[in-house]
Short mmCIF file of N, CA and C in Angstrom, two decimals:
data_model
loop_
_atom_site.label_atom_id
_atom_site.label_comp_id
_atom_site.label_asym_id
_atom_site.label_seq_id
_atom_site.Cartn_x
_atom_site.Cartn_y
_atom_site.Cartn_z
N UNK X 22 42.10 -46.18 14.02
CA UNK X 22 43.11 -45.15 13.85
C UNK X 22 42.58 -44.00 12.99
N UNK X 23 41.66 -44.34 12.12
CA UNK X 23 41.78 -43.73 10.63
C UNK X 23 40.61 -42.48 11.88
N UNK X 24 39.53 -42.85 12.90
CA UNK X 24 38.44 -41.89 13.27
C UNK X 24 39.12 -41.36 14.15
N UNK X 25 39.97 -41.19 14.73
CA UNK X 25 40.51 -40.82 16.17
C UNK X 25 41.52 -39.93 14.85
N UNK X 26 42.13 -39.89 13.54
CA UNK X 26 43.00 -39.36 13.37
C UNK X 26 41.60 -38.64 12.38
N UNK X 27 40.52 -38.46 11.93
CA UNK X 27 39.65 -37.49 11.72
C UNK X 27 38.67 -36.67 12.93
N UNK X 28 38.99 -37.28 13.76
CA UNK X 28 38.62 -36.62 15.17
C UNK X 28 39.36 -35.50 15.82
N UNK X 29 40.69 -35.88 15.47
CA UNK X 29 41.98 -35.06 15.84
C UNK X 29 41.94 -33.66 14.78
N UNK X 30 41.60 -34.26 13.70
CA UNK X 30 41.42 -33.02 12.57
C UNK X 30 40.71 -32.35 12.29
N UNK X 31 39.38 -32.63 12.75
CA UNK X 31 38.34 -31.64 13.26
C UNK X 31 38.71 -30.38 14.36
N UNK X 32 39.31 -31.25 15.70
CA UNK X 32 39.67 -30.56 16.18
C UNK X 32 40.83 -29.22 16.21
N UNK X 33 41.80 -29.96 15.54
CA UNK X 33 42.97 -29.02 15.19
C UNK X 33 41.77 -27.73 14.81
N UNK X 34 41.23 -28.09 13.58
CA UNK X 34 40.47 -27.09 12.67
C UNK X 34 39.74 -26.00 13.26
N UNK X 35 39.55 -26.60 14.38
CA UNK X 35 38.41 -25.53 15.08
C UNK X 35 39.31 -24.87 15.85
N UNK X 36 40.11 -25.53 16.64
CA UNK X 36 41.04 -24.71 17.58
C UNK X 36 42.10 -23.79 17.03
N UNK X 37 42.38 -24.01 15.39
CA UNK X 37 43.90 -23.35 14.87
C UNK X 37 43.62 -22.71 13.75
N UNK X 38 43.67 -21.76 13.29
CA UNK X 38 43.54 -21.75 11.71
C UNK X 38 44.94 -22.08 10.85
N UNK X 39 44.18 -22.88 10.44
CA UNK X 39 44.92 -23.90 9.86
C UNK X 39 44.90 -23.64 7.55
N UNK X 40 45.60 -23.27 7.38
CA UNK X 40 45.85 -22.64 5.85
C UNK X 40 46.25 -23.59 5.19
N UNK X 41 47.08 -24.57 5.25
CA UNK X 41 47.57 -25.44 4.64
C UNK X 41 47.59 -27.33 4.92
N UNK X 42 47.78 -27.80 3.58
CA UNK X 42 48.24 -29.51 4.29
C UNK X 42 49.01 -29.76 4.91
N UNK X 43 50.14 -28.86 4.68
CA UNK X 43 51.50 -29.11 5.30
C UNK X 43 51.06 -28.71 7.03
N UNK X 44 51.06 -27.44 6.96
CA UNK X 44 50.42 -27.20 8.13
C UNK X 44 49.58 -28.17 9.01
N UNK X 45 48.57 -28.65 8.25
CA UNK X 45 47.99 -29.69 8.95
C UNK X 45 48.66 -30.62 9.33
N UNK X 46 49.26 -31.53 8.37
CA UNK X 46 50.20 -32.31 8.86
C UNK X 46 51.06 -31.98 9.87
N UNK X 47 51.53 -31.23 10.64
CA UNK X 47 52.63 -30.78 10.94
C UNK X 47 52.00 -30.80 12.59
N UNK X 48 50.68 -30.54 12.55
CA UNK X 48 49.58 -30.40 13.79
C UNK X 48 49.58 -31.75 13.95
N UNK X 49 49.13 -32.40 12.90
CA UNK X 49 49.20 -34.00 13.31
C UNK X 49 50.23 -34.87 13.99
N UNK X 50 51.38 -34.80 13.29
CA UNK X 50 52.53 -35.15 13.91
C UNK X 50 53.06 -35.11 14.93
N UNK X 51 52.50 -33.33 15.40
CA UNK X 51 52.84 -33.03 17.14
C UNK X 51 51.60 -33.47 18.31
N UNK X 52 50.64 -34.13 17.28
CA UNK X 52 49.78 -35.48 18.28
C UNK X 52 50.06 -36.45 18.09
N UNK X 53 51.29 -37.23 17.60
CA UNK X 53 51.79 -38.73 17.65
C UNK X 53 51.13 -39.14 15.87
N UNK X 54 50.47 -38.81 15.42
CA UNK X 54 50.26 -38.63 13.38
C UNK X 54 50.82 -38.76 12.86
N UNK X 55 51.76 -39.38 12.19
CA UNK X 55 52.67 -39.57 11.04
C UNK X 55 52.09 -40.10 9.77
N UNK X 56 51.63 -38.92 9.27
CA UNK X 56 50.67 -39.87 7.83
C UNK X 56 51.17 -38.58 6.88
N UNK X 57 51.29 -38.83 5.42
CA UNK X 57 51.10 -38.63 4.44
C UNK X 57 50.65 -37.57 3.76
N UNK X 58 51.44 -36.58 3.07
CA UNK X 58 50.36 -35.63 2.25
C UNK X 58 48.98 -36.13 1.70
N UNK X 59 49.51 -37.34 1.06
CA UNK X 59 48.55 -37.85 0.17
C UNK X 59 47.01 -38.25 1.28
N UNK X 60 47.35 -38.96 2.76
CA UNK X 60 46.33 -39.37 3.39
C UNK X 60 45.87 -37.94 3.76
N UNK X 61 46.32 -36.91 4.01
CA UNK X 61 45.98 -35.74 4.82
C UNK X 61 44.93 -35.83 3.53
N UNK X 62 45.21 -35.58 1.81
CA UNK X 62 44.19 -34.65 0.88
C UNK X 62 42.63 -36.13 0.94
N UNK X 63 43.61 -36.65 1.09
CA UNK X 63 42.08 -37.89 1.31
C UNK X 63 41.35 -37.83 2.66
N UNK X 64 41.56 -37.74 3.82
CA UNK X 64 41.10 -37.31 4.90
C UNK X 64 40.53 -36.22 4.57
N UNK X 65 40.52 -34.63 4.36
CA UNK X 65 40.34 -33.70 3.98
C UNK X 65 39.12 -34.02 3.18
N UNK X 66 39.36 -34.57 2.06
CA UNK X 66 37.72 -34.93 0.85
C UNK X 66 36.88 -35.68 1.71
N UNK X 67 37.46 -36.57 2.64
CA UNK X 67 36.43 -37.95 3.09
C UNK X 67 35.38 -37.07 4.57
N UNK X 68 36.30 -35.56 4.95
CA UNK X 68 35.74 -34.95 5.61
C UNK X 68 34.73 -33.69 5.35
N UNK X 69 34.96 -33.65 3.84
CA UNK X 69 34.61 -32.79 3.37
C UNK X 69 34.47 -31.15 3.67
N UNK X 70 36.16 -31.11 4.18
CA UNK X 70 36.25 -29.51 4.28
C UNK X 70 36.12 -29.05 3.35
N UNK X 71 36.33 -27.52 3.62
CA UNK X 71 36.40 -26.24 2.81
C UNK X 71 37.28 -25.71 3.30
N UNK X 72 37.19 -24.62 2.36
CA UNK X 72 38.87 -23.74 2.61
C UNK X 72 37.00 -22.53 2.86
N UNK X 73 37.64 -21.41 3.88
CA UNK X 73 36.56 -19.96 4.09
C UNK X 73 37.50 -19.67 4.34
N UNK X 74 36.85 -17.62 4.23
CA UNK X 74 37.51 -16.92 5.03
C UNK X 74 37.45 -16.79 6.34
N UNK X 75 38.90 -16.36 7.31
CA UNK X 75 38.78 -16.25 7.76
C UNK X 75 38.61 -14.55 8.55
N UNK X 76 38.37 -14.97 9.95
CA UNK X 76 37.92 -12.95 10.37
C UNK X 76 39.60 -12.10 10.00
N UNK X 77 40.90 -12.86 10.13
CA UNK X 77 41.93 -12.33 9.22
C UNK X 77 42.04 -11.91 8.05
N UNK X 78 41.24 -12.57 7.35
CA UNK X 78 41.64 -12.36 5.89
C UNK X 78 42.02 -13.48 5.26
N UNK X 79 42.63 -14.80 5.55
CA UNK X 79 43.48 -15.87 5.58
C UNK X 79 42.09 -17.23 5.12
N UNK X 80 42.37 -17.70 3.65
CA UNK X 80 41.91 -19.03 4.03
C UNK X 80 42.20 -20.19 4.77
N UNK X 81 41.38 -20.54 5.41
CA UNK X 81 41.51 -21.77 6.14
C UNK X 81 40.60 -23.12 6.28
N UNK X 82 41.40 -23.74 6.63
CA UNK X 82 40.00 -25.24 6.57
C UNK X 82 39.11 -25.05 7.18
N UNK X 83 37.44 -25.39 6.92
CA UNK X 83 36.32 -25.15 8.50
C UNK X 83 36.11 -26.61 7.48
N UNK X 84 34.70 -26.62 8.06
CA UNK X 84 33.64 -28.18 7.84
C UNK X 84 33.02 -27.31 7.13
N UNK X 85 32.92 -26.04 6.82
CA UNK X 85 31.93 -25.64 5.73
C UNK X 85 30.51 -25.39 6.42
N UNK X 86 29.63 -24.77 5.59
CA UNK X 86 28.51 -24.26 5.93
C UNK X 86 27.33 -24.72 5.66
N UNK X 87 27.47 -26.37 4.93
CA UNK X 87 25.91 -27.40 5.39
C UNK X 87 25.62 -27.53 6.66
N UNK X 88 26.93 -27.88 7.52
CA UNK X 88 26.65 -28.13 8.85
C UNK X 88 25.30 -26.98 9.75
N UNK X 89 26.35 -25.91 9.27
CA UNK X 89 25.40 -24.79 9.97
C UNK X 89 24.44 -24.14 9.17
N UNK X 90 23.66 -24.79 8.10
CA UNK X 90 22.38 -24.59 7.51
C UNK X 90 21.33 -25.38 7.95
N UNK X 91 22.15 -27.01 8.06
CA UNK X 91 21.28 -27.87 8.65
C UNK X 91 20.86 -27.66 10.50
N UNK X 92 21.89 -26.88 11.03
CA UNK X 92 21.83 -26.30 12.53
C UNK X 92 19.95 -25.34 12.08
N UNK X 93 20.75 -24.36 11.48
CA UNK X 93 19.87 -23.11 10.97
C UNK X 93 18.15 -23.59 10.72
N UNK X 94 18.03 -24.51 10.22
CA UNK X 94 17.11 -25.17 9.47
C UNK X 94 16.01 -25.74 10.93
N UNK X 95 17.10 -26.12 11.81
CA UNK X 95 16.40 -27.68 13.06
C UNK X 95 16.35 -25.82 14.41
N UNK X 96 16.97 -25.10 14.40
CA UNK X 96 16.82 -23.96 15.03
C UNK X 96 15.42 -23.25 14.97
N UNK X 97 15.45 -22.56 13.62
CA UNK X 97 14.65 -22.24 13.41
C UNK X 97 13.34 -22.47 13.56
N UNK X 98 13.11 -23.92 13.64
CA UNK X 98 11.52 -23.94 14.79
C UNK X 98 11.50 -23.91 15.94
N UNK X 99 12.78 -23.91 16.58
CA UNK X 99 12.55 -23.87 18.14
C UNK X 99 12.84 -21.97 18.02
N UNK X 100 13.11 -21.46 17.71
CA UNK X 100 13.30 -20.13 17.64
C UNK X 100 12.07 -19.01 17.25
N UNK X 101 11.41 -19.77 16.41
CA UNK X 101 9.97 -19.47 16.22
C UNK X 101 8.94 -19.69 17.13
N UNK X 102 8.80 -20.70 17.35
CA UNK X 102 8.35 -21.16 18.51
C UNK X 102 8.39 -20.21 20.20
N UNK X 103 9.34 -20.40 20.00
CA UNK X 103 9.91 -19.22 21.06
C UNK X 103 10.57 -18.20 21.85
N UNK X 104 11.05 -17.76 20.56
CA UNK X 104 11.31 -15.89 21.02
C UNK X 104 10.48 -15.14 20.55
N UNK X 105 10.56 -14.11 21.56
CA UNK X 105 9.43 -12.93 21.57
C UNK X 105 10.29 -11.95 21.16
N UNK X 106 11.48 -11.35 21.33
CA UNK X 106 12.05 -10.34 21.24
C UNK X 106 13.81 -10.88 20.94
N UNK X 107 14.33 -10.09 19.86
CA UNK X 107 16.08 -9.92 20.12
C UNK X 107 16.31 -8.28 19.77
N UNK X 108 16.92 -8.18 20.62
CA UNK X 108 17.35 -6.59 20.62
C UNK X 108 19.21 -6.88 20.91
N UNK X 109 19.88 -6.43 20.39
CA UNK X 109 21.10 -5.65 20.94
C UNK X 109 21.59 -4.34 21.45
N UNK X 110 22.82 -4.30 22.33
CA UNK X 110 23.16 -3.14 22.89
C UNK X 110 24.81 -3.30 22.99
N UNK X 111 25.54 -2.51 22.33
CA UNK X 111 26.88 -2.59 22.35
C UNK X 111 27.22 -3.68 21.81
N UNK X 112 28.04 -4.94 22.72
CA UNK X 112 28.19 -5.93 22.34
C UNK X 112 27.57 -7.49 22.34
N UNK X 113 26.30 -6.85 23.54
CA UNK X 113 25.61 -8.38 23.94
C UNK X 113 23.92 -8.00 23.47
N UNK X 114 23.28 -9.08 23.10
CA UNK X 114 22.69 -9.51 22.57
C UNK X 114 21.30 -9.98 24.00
N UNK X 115 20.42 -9.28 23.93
CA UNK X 115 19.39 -10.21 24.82
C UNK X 115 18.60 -10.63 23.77
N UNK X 116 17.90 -11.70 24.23
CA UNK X 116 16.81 -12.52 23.50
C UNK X 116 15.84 -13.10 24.57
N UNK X 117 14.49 -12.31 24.51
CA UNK X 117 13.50 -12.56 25.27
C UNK X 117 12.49 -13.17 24.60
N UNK X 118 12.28 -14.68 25.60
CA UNK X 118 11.86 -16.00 25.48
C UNK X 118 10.49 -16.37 26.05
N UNK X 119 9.57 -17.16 25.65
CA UNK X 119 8.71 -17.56 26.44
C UNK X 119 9.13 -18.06 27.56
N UNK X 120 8.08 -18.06 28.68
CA UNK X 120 8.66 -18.79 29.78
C UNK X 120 9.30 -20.04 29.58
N UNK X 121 10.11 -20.52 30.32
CA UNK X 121 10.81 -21.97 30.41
C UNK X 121 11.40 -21.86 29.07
N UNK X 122 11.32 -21.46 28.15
CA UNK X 122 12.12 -21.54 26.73
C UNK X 122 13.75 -21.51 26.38
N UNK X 123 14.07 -20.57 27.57
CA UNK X 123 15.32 -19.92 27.61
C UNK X 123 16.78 -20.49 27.10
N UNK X 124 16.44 -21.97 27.76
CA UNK X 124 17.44 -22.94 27.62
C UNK X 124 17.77 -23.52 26.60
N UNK X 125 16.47 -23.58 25.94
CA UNK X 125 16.56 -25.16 24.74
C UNK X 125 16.87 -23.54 23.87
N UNK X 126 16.44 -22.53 23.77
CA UNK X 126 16.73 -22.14 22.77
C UNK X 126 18.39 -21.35 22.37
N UNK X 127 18.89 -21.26 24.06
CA UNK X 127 20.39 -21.00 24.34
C UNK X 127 21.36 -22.07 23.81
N UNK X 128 20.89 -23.23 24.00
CA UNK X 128 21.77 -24.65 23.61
C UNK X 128 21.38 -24.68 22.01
N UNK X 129 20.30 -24.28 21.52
CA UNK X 129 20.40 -24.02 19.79
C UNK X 129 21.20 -22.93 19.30
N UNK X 130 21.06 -22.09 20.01
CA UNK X 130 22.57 -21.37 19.33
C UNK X 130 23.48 -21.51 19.50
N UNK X 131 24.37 -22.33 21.00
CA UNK X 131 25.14 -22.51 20.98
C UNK X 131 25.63 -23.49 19.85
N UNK X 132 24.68 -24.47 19.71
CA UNK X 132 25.61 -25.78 18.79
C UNK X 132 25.54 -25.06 17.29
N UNK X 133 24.74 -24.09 16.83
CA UNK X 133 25.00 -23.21 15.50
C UNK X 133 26.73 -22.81 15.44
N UNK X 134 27.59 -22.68 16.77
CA UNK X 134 28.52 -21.90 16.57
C UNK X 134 28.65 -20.73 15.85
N UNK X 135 28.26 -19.76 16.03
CA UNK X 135 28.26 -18.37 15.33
C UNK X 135 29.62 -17.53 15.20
N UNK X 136 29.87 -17.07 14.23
CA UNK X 136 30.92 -16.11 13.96
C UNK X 136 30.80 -15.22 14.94
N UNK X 137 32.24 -14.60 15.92
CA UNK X 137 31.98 -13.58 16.43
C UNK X 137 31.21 -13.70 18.03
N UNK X 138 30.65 -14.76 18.35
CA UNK X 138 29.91 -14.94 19.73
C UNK X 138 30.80 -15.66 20.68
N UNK X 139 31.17 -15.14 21.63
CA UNK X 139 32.12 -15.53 22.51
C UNK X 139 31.22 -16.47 23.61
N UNK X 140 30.15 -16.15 23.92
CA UNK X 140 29.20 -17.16 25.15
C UNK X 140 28.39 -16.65 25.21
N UNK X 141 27.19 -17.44 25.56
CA UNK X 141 25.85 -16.91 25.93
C UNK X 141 25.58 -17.67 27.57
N UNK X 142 24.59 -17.09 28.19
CA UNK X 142 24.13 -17.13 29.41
C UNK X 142 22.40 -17.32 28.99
N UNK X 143 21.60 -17.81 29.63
CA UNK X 143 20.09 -17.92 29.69
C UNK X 143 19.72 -17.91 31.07
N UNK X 144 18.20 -17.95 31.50
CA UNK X 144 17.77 -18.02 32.69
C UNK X 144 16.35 -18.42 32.32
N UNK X 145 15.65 -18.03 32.54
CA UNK X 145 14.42 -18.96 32.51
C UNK X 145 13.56 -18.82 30.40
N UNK X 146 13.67 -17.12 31.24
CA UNK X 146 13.06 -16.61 29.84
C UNK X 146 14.08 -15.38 29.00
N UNK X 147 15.20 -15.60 29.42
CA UNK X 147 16.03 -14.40 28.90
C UNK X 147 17.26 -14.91 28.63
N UNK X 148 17.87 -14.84 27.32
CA UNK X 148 19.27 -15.04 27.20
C UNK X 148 20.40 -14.19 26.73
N UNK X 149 21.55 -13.82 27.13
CA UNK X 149 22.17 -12.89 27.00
C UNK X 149 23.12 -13.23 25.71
N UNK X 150 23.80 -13.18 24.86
CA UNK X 150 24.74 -13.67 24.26
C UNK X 150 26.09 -12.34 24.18
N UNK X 151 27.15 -12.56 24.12
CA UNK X 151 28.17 -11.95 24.39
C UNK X 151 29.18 -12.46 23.07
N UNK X 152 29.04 -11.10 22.13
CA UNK X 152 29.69 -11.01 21.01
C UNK X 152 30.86 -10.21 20.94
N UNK X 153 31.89 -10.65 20.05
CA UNK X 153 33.46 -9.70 20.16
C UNK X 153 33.10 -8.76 19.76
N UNK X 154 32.41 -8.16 19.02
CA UNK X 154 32.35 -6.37 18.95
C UNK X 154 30.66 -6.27 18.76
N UNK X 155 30.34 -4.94 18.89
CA UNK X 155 29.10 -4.52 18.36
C UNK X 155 28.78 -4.65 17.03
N UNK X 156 29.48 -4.61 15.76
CA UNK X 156 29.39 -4.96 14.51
C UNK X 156 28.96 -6.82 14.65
N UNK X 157 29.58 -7.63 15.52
CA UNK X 157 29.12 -8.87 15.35
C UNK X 157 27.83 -9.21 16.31
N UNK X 158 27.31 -8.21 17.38
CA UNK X 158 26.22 -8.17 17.83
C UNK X 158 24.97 -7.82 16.58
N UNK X 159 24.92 -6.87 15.92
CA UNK X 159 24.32 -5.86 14.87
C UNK X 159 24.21 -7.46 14.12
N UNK X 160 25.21 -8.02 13.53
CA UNK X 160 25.72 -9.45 12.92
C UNK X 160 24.43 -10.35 12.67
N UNK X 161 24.91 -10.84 14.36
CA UNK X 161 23.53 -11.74 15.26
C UNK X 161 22.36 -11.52 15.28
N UNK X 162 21.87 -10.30 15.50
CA UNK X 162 20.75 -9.89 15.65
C UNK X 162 19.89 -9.77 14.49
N UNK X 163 20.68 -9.48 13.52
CA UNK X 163 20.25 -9.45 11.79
C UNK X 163 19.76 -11.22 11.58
N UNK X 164 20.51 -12.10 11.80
CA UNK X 164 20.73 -13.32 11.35
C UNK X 164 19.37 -13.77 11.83
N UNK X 165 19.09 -13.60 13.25
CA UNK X 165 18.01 -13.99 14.12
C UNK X 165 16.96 -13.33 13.45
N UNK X 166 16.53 -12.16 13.32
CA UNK X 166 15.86 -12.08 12.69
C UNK X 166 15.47 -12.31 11.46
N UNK X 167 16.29 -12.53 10.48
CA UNK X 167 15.77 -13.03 9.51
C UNK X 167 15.32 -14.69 9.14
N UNK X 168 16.44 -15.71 10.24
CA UNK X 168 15.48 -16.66 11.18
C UNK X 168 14.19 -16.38 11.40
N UNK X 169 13.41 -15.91 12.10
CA UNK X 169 12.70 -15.77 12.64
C UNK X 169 11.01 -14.88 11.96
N UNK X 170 11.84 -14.76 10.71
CA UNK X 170 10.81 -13.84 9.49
C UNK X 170 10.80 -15.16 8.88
N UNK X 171 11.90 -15.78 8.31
CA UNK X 171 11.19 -17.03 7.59
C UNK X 171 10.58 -17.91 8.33
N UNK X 172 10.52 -18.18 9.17
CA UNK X 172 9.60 -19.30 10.12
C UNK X 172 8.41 -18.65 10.64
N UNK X 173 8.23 -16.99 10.37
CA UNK X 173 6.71 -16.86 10.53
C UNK X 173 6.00 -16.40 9.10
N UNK X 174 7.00 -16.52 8.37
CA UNK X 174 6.22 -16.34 7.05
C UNK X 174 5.31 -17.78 6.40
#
């Protein structure tokens, strides 16, 4: 019960922004959940959220940002390895790849989850990524590169 009801709360988290316990709870309940302030703040520590901002303005629960350092960290050699080029234009993002590269290095950014990136596309040696505005393209493209300066430094 106890992983299926931290499974459920992951999910809420990602799908809702979610500001409060009560709130949380309240998500829980309308999945069959009936637990406890008290289990929600223990669930919460045993999951080790964080409260961030959000692109509102609004704190909310995420999993926090080890997750996506340790992403950042296991990326970063396949990213070194093999991109040749990231350029942006407006809102999308190409990233030109060694041959055959395209993929493994599309499925590393995807599981990074990035602020602001709505989907990416790849093909052999080229991947497109598709960001909500040009400020979060500009974003990406900064990030990658500076990826990509520490792993050739």
């Amino acid at each position: 019960m106890k992983k299926r009801r931290h499974a459920k709360i992951l999910d809420i988290i990602r799908s809702n922004n979610v500001e409060t316990q009560e709130e949380l709870q309240a998500y829980l309940l309308d999945f069959g959940f009936d637990v406890t302030q008290a289990t929600i703040s223990r669930d919460i520590k045993e999951l080790r959220l964080v409260k961030e901002l959000s692109d509102s303005g609004r704190y909310i629960y995420s999993v926090g940002k080890k997750a996506a350092s340790e992403s950042i960290r296991r990326a970063g050699r396949i990213f070194g390895d093999a991109i040749v080029s990231v350029e942006y234009a407006l809102n999308t993002v190409c990233i030109k790849c060694l041959s055959g590269m395209a993929v493994a290095v599309c499925t590393a950014i995807d599981s990074m989850e990035w602020t602001g990136v709505v989907g990416t596309i790849s093909g052999d040696d080229t991947i497109f990524v598709l960001c909500k505005t040009e400020d979060f393209a500009k974003i990406f493209t900064m990030n990658m590169e500076k990826i990509l300066n520490v792993k050739n430094s």
